[in-house]
Coordinates of N, CA and C in Angstrom, one line a residue:
X48 N 98.5 170.0 158.9 CA 98.6 170.3 157.5 C 100.0 170.4 156.9
X49 N 100.9 171.0 157.7 CA 102.3 171.1 157.1 C 102.9 169.8 156.9
X50 N 102.6 168.7 157.7 CA 103.2 167.4 157.4 C 102.7 166.9 156.0
X51 N 101.4 167.0 155.8 CA 100.8 166.6 154.5 C 101.4 167.4 153.4
X52 N 101.6 168.7 153.6 CA 102.2 169.6 152.6 C 103.6 169.1 152.2
X53 N 104.4 168.8 153.2 CA 105.8 168.3 152.9 C 105.8 167.0 152.2
X54 N 104.9 166.1 152.7 CA 104.9 164.8 152.1 C 104.3 164.8 150.7
X55 N 103.3 165.6 150.4 CA 102.7 165.7 149.1 C 103.7 166.2 148.1
X56 N 104.4 167.3 148.3 CA 105.3 167.8 147.3 C 106.6 166.9 147.2
X57 N 107.0 166.3 148.3 CA 108.1 165.4 148.3 C 107.8 164.2 147.4
X58 N 106.6 163.6 147.6 CA 106.2 162.5 146.8 C 106.1 162.9 145.3
X59 N 105.6 164.0 145.0 CA 105.5 164.5 143.6 C 106.9 164.6 143.0
X60 N 107.8 165.2 143.8 CA 109.1 165.4 143.3 C 109.8 164.0 143.0
X61 N 109.6 163.0 143.9 CA 110.1 161.7 143.7 C 109.5 161.0 142.5
X62 N 108.3 161.2 142.2 CA 107.6 160.7 141.0 C 108.2 161.2 139.8
X63 N 108.4 162.5 139.7 CA 109.0 163.2 138.6 C 110.5 162.7 138.4
X64 N 111.2 162.7 139.5 CA 112.6 162.3 139.4 C 112.8 160.8 139.0
X65 N 111.9 160.0 139.4 CA 111.9 158.6 139.0 C 111.7 158.5 137.5
X66 N 110.7 159.3 137.0 CA 110.4 159.3 135.6 C 111.6 159.7 134.8
X67 N 112.2 160.8 135.2 CA 113.4 161.4 134.5 C 114.7 160.6 134.6
X68 N 114.8 159.8 135.7 CA 116.0 158.9 135.9 C 116.0 157.8 134.9
X69 N 114.8 157.5 134.3 CA 114.8 156.4 133.3 C 115.3 156.9 131.9
X70 N 116.3 156.3 131.4 CA 116.9 156.7 130.2 C 115.9 156.5 129.0
X71 N 115.1 155.5 129.1 CA 114.1 155.3 128.1 C 113.1 156.4 128.0
X72 N 112.7 156.9 129.1 CA 111.8 158.1 129.1 C 112.5 159.3 128.5
X73 N 113.7 159.5 128.8 CA 114.4 160.7 128.2 C 114.5 160.5 126.7
X74 N 114.9 159.3 126.3 CA 115.0 159.1 124.8 C 113.6 159.3 124.1
X75 N 112.5 158.8 124.8 CA 111.2 159.0 124.2 C 110.8 160.5 124.2
X76 N 111.2 161.3 125.1 CA 110.9 162.7 125.1 C 111.6 163.3 123.8
X77 N 112.8 162.9 123.6 CA 113.5 163.4 122.4 C 112.8 162.9 121.1
X78 N 112.4 161.7 121.1 CA 111.6 161.1 119.9 C 110.3 161.9 119.7
X79 N 109.6 162.2 120.8 CA 108.3 162.9 120.7 C 108.5 164.3 120.2
X80 N 109.6 164.9 120.6 CA 109.9 166.3 120.1 C 110.1 166.2 118.6
X81 N 110.9 165.3 118.2 CA 111.3 165.2 116.7 C 110.0 164.8 115.9
X82 N 109.2 163.9 116.4 CA 108.0 163.5 115.7 C 107.1 164.7 115.5
X83 N 106.8 165.4 116.6 CA 105.9 166.5 116.5 C 106.5 167.7 115.7
X84 N 107.8 167.9 115.8 CA 108.4 168.9 115.0 C 108.3 168.6 113.5
X85 N 108.4 167.3 113.2 CA 108.3 166.9 111.8 C 107.0 167.2 111.1
X86 N 105.9 167.3 112.0 CA 104.6 167.6 111.4 C 104.5 169.0 110.8
X87 N 105.4 169.8 111.2 CA 105.4 171.2 110.6 C 105.7 171.1 109.1
X88 N 106.7 170.4 108.7 CA 107.1 170.3 107.3 C 106.1 169.5 106.5
X89 N 105.5 168.5 107.1 CA 104.5 167.7 106.3 C 103.1 168.2 106.3
X90 N 102.9 169.2 107.2 CA 101.5 169.8 107.3 C 100.6 168.8 107.9
X91 N 101.1 167.8 108.6 CA 100.3 166.8 109.3 C 99.6 167.5 110.5
X92 N 98.6 166.8 111.0 CA 97.8 167.3 112.1 C 98.1 166.4 113.3
X93 N 98.1 167.1 114.5 CA 98.3 166.4 115.8 C 96.9 166.4 116.4
X94 N 96.3 165.2 116.7 CA 95.0 165.2 117.4 C 95.3 164.7 118.8
X95 N 94.6 165.3 119.7 CA 94.7 165.0 121.2 C 93.4 164.5 121.7
X96 N 93.4 163.4 122.5 CA 92.2 162.9 123.1 C 92.4 162.6 124.6
X97 N 91.4 162.7 125.4 CA 91.4 162.4 126.8 C 90.0 162.5 127.4
X98 N 89.9 161.9 128.5 CA 88.6 162.0 129.3 C 88.8 162.9 130.5
X99 N 87.8 163.6 131.0 CA 87.9 164.4 132.2 C 89.1 165.3 132.3
X100 N 89.9 165.2 133.3 CA 91.1 166.0 133.4 C 92.0 165.9 132.2
X101 N 92.1 164.7 131.7 CA 93.0 164.4 130.5 C 92.4 165.1 129.3
X102 N 91.1 165.3 129.2 CA 90.5 166.1 128.1 C 90.9 167.5 128.2
X103 N 91.0 168.1 129.5 CA 91.4 169.4 129.7 C 92.9 169.6 129.3
X104 N 93.7 168.6 129.6 CA 95.1 168.7 129.2 C 95.2 168.7 127.7
X105 N 94.4 167.8 127.0 CA 94.4 167.7 125.6 C 94.0 169.1 124.9
X106 N 92.9 169.7 125.4 CA 92.5 171.0 124.9 C 93.6 172.0 125.1
X107 N 94.1 172.1 126.3 CA 95.1 173.1 126.6 C 96.4 172.9 125.7
X108 N 96.8 171.7 125.6 CA 98.1 171.5 124.9 C 97.9 171.6 123.4
X109 N 96.7 171.3 122.9 CA 96.4 171.6 121.4 C 96.5 173.0 121.1
X110 N 96.0 173.9 122.0 CA 96.2 175.3 121.8 C 97.7 175.7 121.8
X111 N 98.4 175.3 122.8 CA 99.8 175.7 123.0 C 100.6 175.1 121.8
X112 N 100.4 173.9 121.4 CA 101.1 173.4 120.2 C 100.9 174.2 119.0
X113 N 99.6 174.7 118.8 CA 99.3 175.5 117.6 C 99.8 176.9 117.8
X114 N 99.4 177.6 118.8 CA 99.7 179.0 119.0 C 101.2 179.3 119.2
X115 N 101.8 178.5 120.0 CA 103.2 178.8 120.5 C 104.2 178.0 119.6
X116 N 104.0 176.7 119.3 CA 104.9 176.0 118.6 C 104.7 176.0 117.1
X117 N 103.6 176.6 116.7 CA 103.3 176.8 115.2 C 102.9 175.5 114.5
X118 N 102.4 174.5 115.3 CA 102.0 173.2 114.7 C 100.5 173.2 114.5
X119 N 100.0 172.2 113.7 CA 98.6 172.1 113.5 C 98.1 171.0 114.5
X120 N 97.4 171.5 115.5 CA 96.9 170.6 116.6 C 95.5 170.8 117.0
X121 N 94.7 169.8 117.2 CA 93.3 169.9 117.6 C 93.0 168.8 118.6
X122 N 92.1 169.2 119.6 CA 91.6 168.3 120.5 C 90.2 167.9 120.1
X123 N 89.9 166.6 120.2 CA 88.6 166.1 119.9 C 87.8 166.2 121.3
X124 N 87.2 167.4 121.5 CA 86.6 167.6 122.8 C 85.4 168.5 122.7
X125 N 85.0 169.0 121.5 CA 83.8 169.9 121.4 C 82.6 169.1 121.7
X126 N 81.7 169.8 122.6 CA 80.5 169.0 123.0 C 79.6 168.6 121.9
X127 N 79.4 169.4 120.8 CA 78.5 168.9 119.7 C 79.0 167.6 119.1
X128 N 80.3 167.6 118.8 CA 80.9 166.4 118.2 C 80.8 165.2 119.2
X129 N 81.2 165.5 120.5 CA 81.2 164.4 121.5 C 79.8 163.9 121.7
X130 N 78.8 164.7 121.8 CA 77.5 164.3 122.1 C 76.9 163.6 120.9
X131 N 77.1 164.1 119.7 CA 76.5 163.4 118.5 C 77.2 162.1 118.3
X132 N 78.5 162.0 118.3 CA 79.1 160.7 118.1 C 78.9 159.7 119.2
X133 N 78.8 160.2 120.4 CA 78.4 159.3 121.6 C 77.0 158.8 121.4
X134 N 76.1 159.7 121.0 CA 74.7 159.2 120.9 C 74.6 158.2 119.7
X135 N 75.2 158.5 118.6 CA 75.1 157.7 117.4 C 75.9 156.4 117.5
X136 N 77.1 156.5 118.1 CA 78.0 155.3 118.0 C 78.4 154.8 119.4
X137 N 78.0 155.4 120.5 CA 78.4 155.0 121.8 C 79.7 155.7 122.2
X138 N 79.8 155.9 123.5 CA 80.9 156.7 124.0 C 82.2 156.0 123.8
X139 N 82.2 154.7 123.8 CA 83.5 153.9 123.6 C 84.1 154.2 122.2
X140 N 83.2 154.7 121.3 CA 83.7 154.9 119.9 C 83.8 156.4 119.5
X141 N 83.6 157.3 120.4 CA 83.5 158.7 120.1 C 84.8 159.2 119.5
X142 N 85.9 158.9 120.0 CA 87.2 159.4 119.4 C 87.6 158.5 118.1
X143 N 87.3 157.3 118.2 CA 87.5 156.4 117.0 C 86.8 157.0 115.8
X144 N 85.5 157.3 115.9 CA 84.8 157.9 114.8 C 85.3 159.2 114.4
X145 N 85.7 160.0 115.3 CA 86.4 161.3 114.9 C 87.6 161.1 114.1
X146 N 88.4 160.2 114.5 CA 89.7 159.9 113.8 C 89.3 159.4 112.3
X147 N 88.3 158.5 112.2 CA 87.9 158.0 110.9 C 87.5 159.2 110.0
X148 N 86.8 160.2 110.6 CA 86.3 161.3 109.8 C 87.3 162.4 109.5
X149 N 88.3 162.6 110.4 CA 89.1 163.7 110.2 C 90.6 163.4 109.9
X150 N 91.1 162.4 110.4 CA 92.6 162.1 110.4 C 93.0 161.5 109.0
X151 N 94.3 161.7 108.7 CA 94.9 161.2 107.5 C 96.2 160.5 107.8
X152 N 96.6 159.7 106.9 CA 97.9 159.0 107.0 C 99.0 160.1 107.3
X153 N 99.8 159.8 108.3 CA 100.9 160.7 108.6 C 100.6 161.7 109.8
X154 N 99.3 161.7 110.1 CA 98.9 162.6 111.3 C 99.4 161.9 112.6
X155 N 99.3 162.6 113.7 CA 99.7 162.0 115.0 C 98.6 162.1 116.0
X156 N 98.4 161.0 116.8 CA 97.5 161.0 117.8 C 98.2 161.0 119.2
X157 N 97.8 162.0 120.0 CA 98.3 162.0 121.4 C 97.1 161.5 122.3
X158 N 97.3 160.4 122.9 CA 96.2 159.8 123.7 C 96.6 159.8 125.2
X159 N 95.7 160.5 126.0 CA 96.0 160.8 127.4 C 95.0 160.1 128.2
X160 N 95.4 159.3 129.2 CA 94.5 158.6 130.1 C 95.2 158.3 131.4
X161 N 94.8 158.8 132.5 CA 95.5 158.6 133.8 C 95.6 157.1 134.1
X162 N 94.5 156.4 133.9 CA 94.5 154.9 134.2 C 94.9 154.0 133.1
X163 N 94.9 154.6 131.9 CA 95.3 153.8 130.7 C 94.3 152.7 130.3
X164 N 93.1 152.7 130.8 CA 92.2 151.6 130.4 C 90.9 152.1 129.8
X165 N 90.8 153.4 129.5 CA 89.5 153.9 128.9 C 89.3 153.4 127.5
X166 N 88.2 152.7 127.3 CA 88.0 152.0 126.1 C 87.9 153.0 124.9
X167 N 87.4 154.2 125.1 CA 87.3 155.2 124.0 C 88.7 155.6 123.6
X168 N 89.6 155.7 124.5 CA 91.0 156.1 124.2 C 91.7 154.9 123.5
X169 N 91.5 153.7 124.0 CA 92.1 152.5 123.3 C 91.6 152.4 121.9
X170 N 90.3 152.6 121.7 CA 89.7 152.5 120.4 C 90.2 153.6 119.5
X171 N 90.5 154.8 120.0 CA 91.1 155.9 119.2 C 92.5 155.4 118.7
X172 N 93.3 154.8 119.6 CA 94.6 154.3 119.2 C 94.5 153.3 118.1
X173 N 93.5 152.4 118.2 CA 93.3 151.3 117.2 C 93.0 152.0 115.8
X174 N 92.1 153.0 115.9 CA 91.7 153.7 114.6 C 92.9 154.5 114.1
X175 N 93.7 155.0 114.9 CA 94.9 155.8 114.4 C 95.9 154.8 113.7
X176 N 96.0 153.6 114.3 CA 96.9 152.6 113.6 C 96.3 152.2 112.3
X177 N 95.0 152.0 112.2 CA 94.4 151.7 110.9 C 94.6 152.8 109.9
X178 N 94.7 154.0 110.3 CA 94.9 155.2 109.5 C 96.3 155.5 109.2
X179 N 97.2 154.6 109.7 CA 98.7 154.7 109.6 C 99.2 156.1 110.2
X180 N 98.6 156.4 111.3 CA 99.1 157.6 112.1 C 100.1 157.1 113.1
X181 N 100.9 158.0 113.6 CA 101.8 157.7 114.7 C 101.0 158.0 116.0
X182 N 101.3 157.3 117.0 CA 100.6 157.4 118.3 C 101.6 157.6 119.4
X183 N 101.3 158.6 120.3 CA 102.0 158.9 121.5 C 101.0 158.8 122.6
X184 N 101.3 157.9 123.6 CA 100.4 157.7 124.8 C 101.0 158.3 126.0
X185 N 100.1 158.7 126.9 CA 100.4 159.2 128.3 C 99.5 158.5 129.2
X186 N 100.0 157.7 130.1 CA 99.2 157.0 131.1 C 99.9 157.0 132.5
X187 N 99.2 156.4 133.4 CA 99.8 156.2 134.8 C 99.2 155.0 135.4
X188 N 99.2 155.0 136.8 CA 98.6 153.9 137.6 C 99.4 152.6 137.3
X189 N 98.7 151.6 136.9 CA 99.2 150.3 136.8 C 100.3 150.2 135.7
X190 N 101.3 149.5 136.0 CA 102.4 149.3 135.0 C 102.0 148.6 133.8
X191 N 101.0 147.7 133.9 CA 100.5 146.9 132.8 C 99.2 147.4 132.2
X192 N 98.9 148.7 132.4 CA 97.7 149.3 131.8 C 97.8 149.1 130.2
X193 N 96.6 148.9 129.6 CA 96.6 148.6 128.2 C 97.1 149.7 127.3
X194 N 96.9 151.0 127.7 CA 97.3 152.1 126.8 C 98.8 152.1 126.6
X195 N 99.5 151.7 127.7 CA 101.0 151.8 127.7 C 101.6 151.0 126.5
X196 N 100.9 150.1 125.9 CA 101.4 149.3 124.8 C 100.9 149.7 123.4
X197 N 100.1 150.8 123.4 CA 99.4 151.1 122.1 C 100.2 152.2 121.3
X198 N 101.2 152.8 121.8 CA 101.8 153.9 121.1 C 103.1 153.5 120.4
X199 N 103.5 154.4 119.5 CA 104.8 154.3 118.9 C 105.8 154.8 120.0
X200 N 105.3 155.8 120.8 CA 106.0 156.3 121.9 C 105.0 156.3 123.1
X201 N 105.5 155.7 124.2 CA 104.6 155.6 125.4 C 105.3 156.2 126.6
X202 N 104.5 157.0 127.3 CA 104.9 157.6 128.6 C 104.0 157.1 129.7
X203 N 104.6 156.5 130.7 CA 103.9 156.0 131.9 C 104.5 156.7 133.1
X204 N 103.6 157.2 133.9 CA 103.9 157.8 135.2 C 103.6 156.8 136.3
X205 N 104.6 156.5 137.1 CA 104.6 155.4 138.1 C 104.0 155.9 139.4
X206 N 102.7 156.1 139.4 CA 102.0 156.5 140.7 C 100.5 156.3 140.5
X207 N 99.8 156.1 141.6 CA 98.4 155.9 141.6 C 97.7 157.2 142.0
X208 N 98.4 158.3 142.2 CA 97.9 159.6 142.6 C 97.4 160.3 141.3
X209 N 96.1 160.5 141.2 CA 95.5 161.2 140.0 C 96.2 162.5 139.8
X210 N 96.3 163.3 140.8 CA 96.9 164.7 140.6 C 98.3 164.6 140.0
X211 N 99.1 163.7 140.6 CA 100.5 163.6 140.1 C 100.5 163.2 138.6
X212 N 99.7 162.2 138.3 CA 99.7 161.7 136.9 C 99.3 162.9 136.0
X213 N 98.2 163.5 136.3 CA 97.7 164.6 135.4 C 98.7 165.8 135.3
X214 N 99.2 166.2 136.4 CA 100.2 167.2 136.4 C 101.5 166.9 135.6
X215 N 101.9 165.6 135.8 CA 103.1 165.2 135.0 C 102.8 165.0 133.5
X216 N 101.6 164.6 133.2 CA 101.3 164.5 131.7 C 101.3 165.9 131.2
X217 N 100.7 166.9 131.9 CA 100.7 168.2 131.4 C 102.1 168.8 131.3
X218 N 102.9 168.5 132.3 CA 104.3 169.0 132.3 C 105.1 168.4 131.2
X219 N 104.9 167.1 130.9 CA 105.7 166.4 129.8 C 105.3 167.0 128.5
X220 N 104.0 167.3 128.3 CA 103.6 167.8 127.0 C 104.0 169.3 126.9
X221 N 104.0 170.0 128.0 CA 104.6 171.3 128.0 C 106.1 171.3 127.6
X222 N 106.8 170.3 128.2 CA 108.2 170.2 127.8 C 108.4 170.0 126.3
X223 N 107.6 169.1 125.8 CA 107.7 168.8 124.3 C 107.5 170.0 123.5
X224 N 106.4 170.7 123.9 CA 106.1 172.0 123.2 C 107.2 173.0 123.3
X225 N 107.8 173.2 124.5 CA 108.8 174.1 124.7 C 110.1 173.7 124.1
X226 N 110.4 172.4 124.0 CA 111.6 171.9 123.3 C 111.5 172.2 121.8
X227 N 110.3 172.1 121.3 CA 110.1 172.4 119.8 C 110.4 173.9 119.6
X228 N 109.9 174.7 120.5 CA 110.1 176.2 120.4 C 111.6 176.5 120.7
X229 N 112.2 175.8 121.6 CA 113.6 176.0 122.0 C 113.8 176.8 123.2
X230 N 112.7 177.1 124.0 CA 112.7 177.9 125.2 C 111.5 177.7 126.0
X231 N 111.6 177.8 127.3 CA 110.5 177.8 128.2 C 109.9 179.1 128.3
X232 N 110.6 180.2 127.9 CA 110.1 181.5 127.9 C 110.1 182.0 126.5
X233 N 108.9 182.5 126.0 CA 108.8 182.9 124.6 C 107.6 183.9 124.6
X234 N 107.6 184.7 123.5 CA 106.5 185.6 123.3 C 105.4 184.9 122.6
X235 N 104.2 185.3 122.8 CA 103.0 184.7 122.1 C 103.2 185.0 120.6
X236 N 103.0 184.0 119.8 CA 103.1 184.2 118.4 C 101.8 184.7 117.8

């Protein structure tokens, strides 16, 4: 077990370091902070979408962006909406329909998908572009996954390990949240 323990965390650390060593990723983190920070003045809404573990990240970070950073953020993840829209329009269109119903020009979509190929996430990005929203994507796995090309700002984690991708997506959005606040330690607002 100890060999796996050492390898596991060493590989995770290498994945994070590789991401942070890329100047483009660092610049995109700054751009994402500024984009989300700007929504405070415009009263724009940040919508977050994801499937499975990425949905949990979306829900978690929507709360933190709202409660701690003072932004207007919502995750499209409530079961009545998901089951109704899935039943009526198909699961591939569940987030797309939510964007059509709720989002406005100037809002922001954060689309999270470990593999970057979920059709419902890709359709959400297409709907967001139609609505003239800004889009931030978080993906992993294959370098040429389709989600990686859909955002105004795209984050890609170079690993096929689900856990690493999900943890790093969560960490990156936490970083953005904390950079908006100006501290990793803060009192609950």
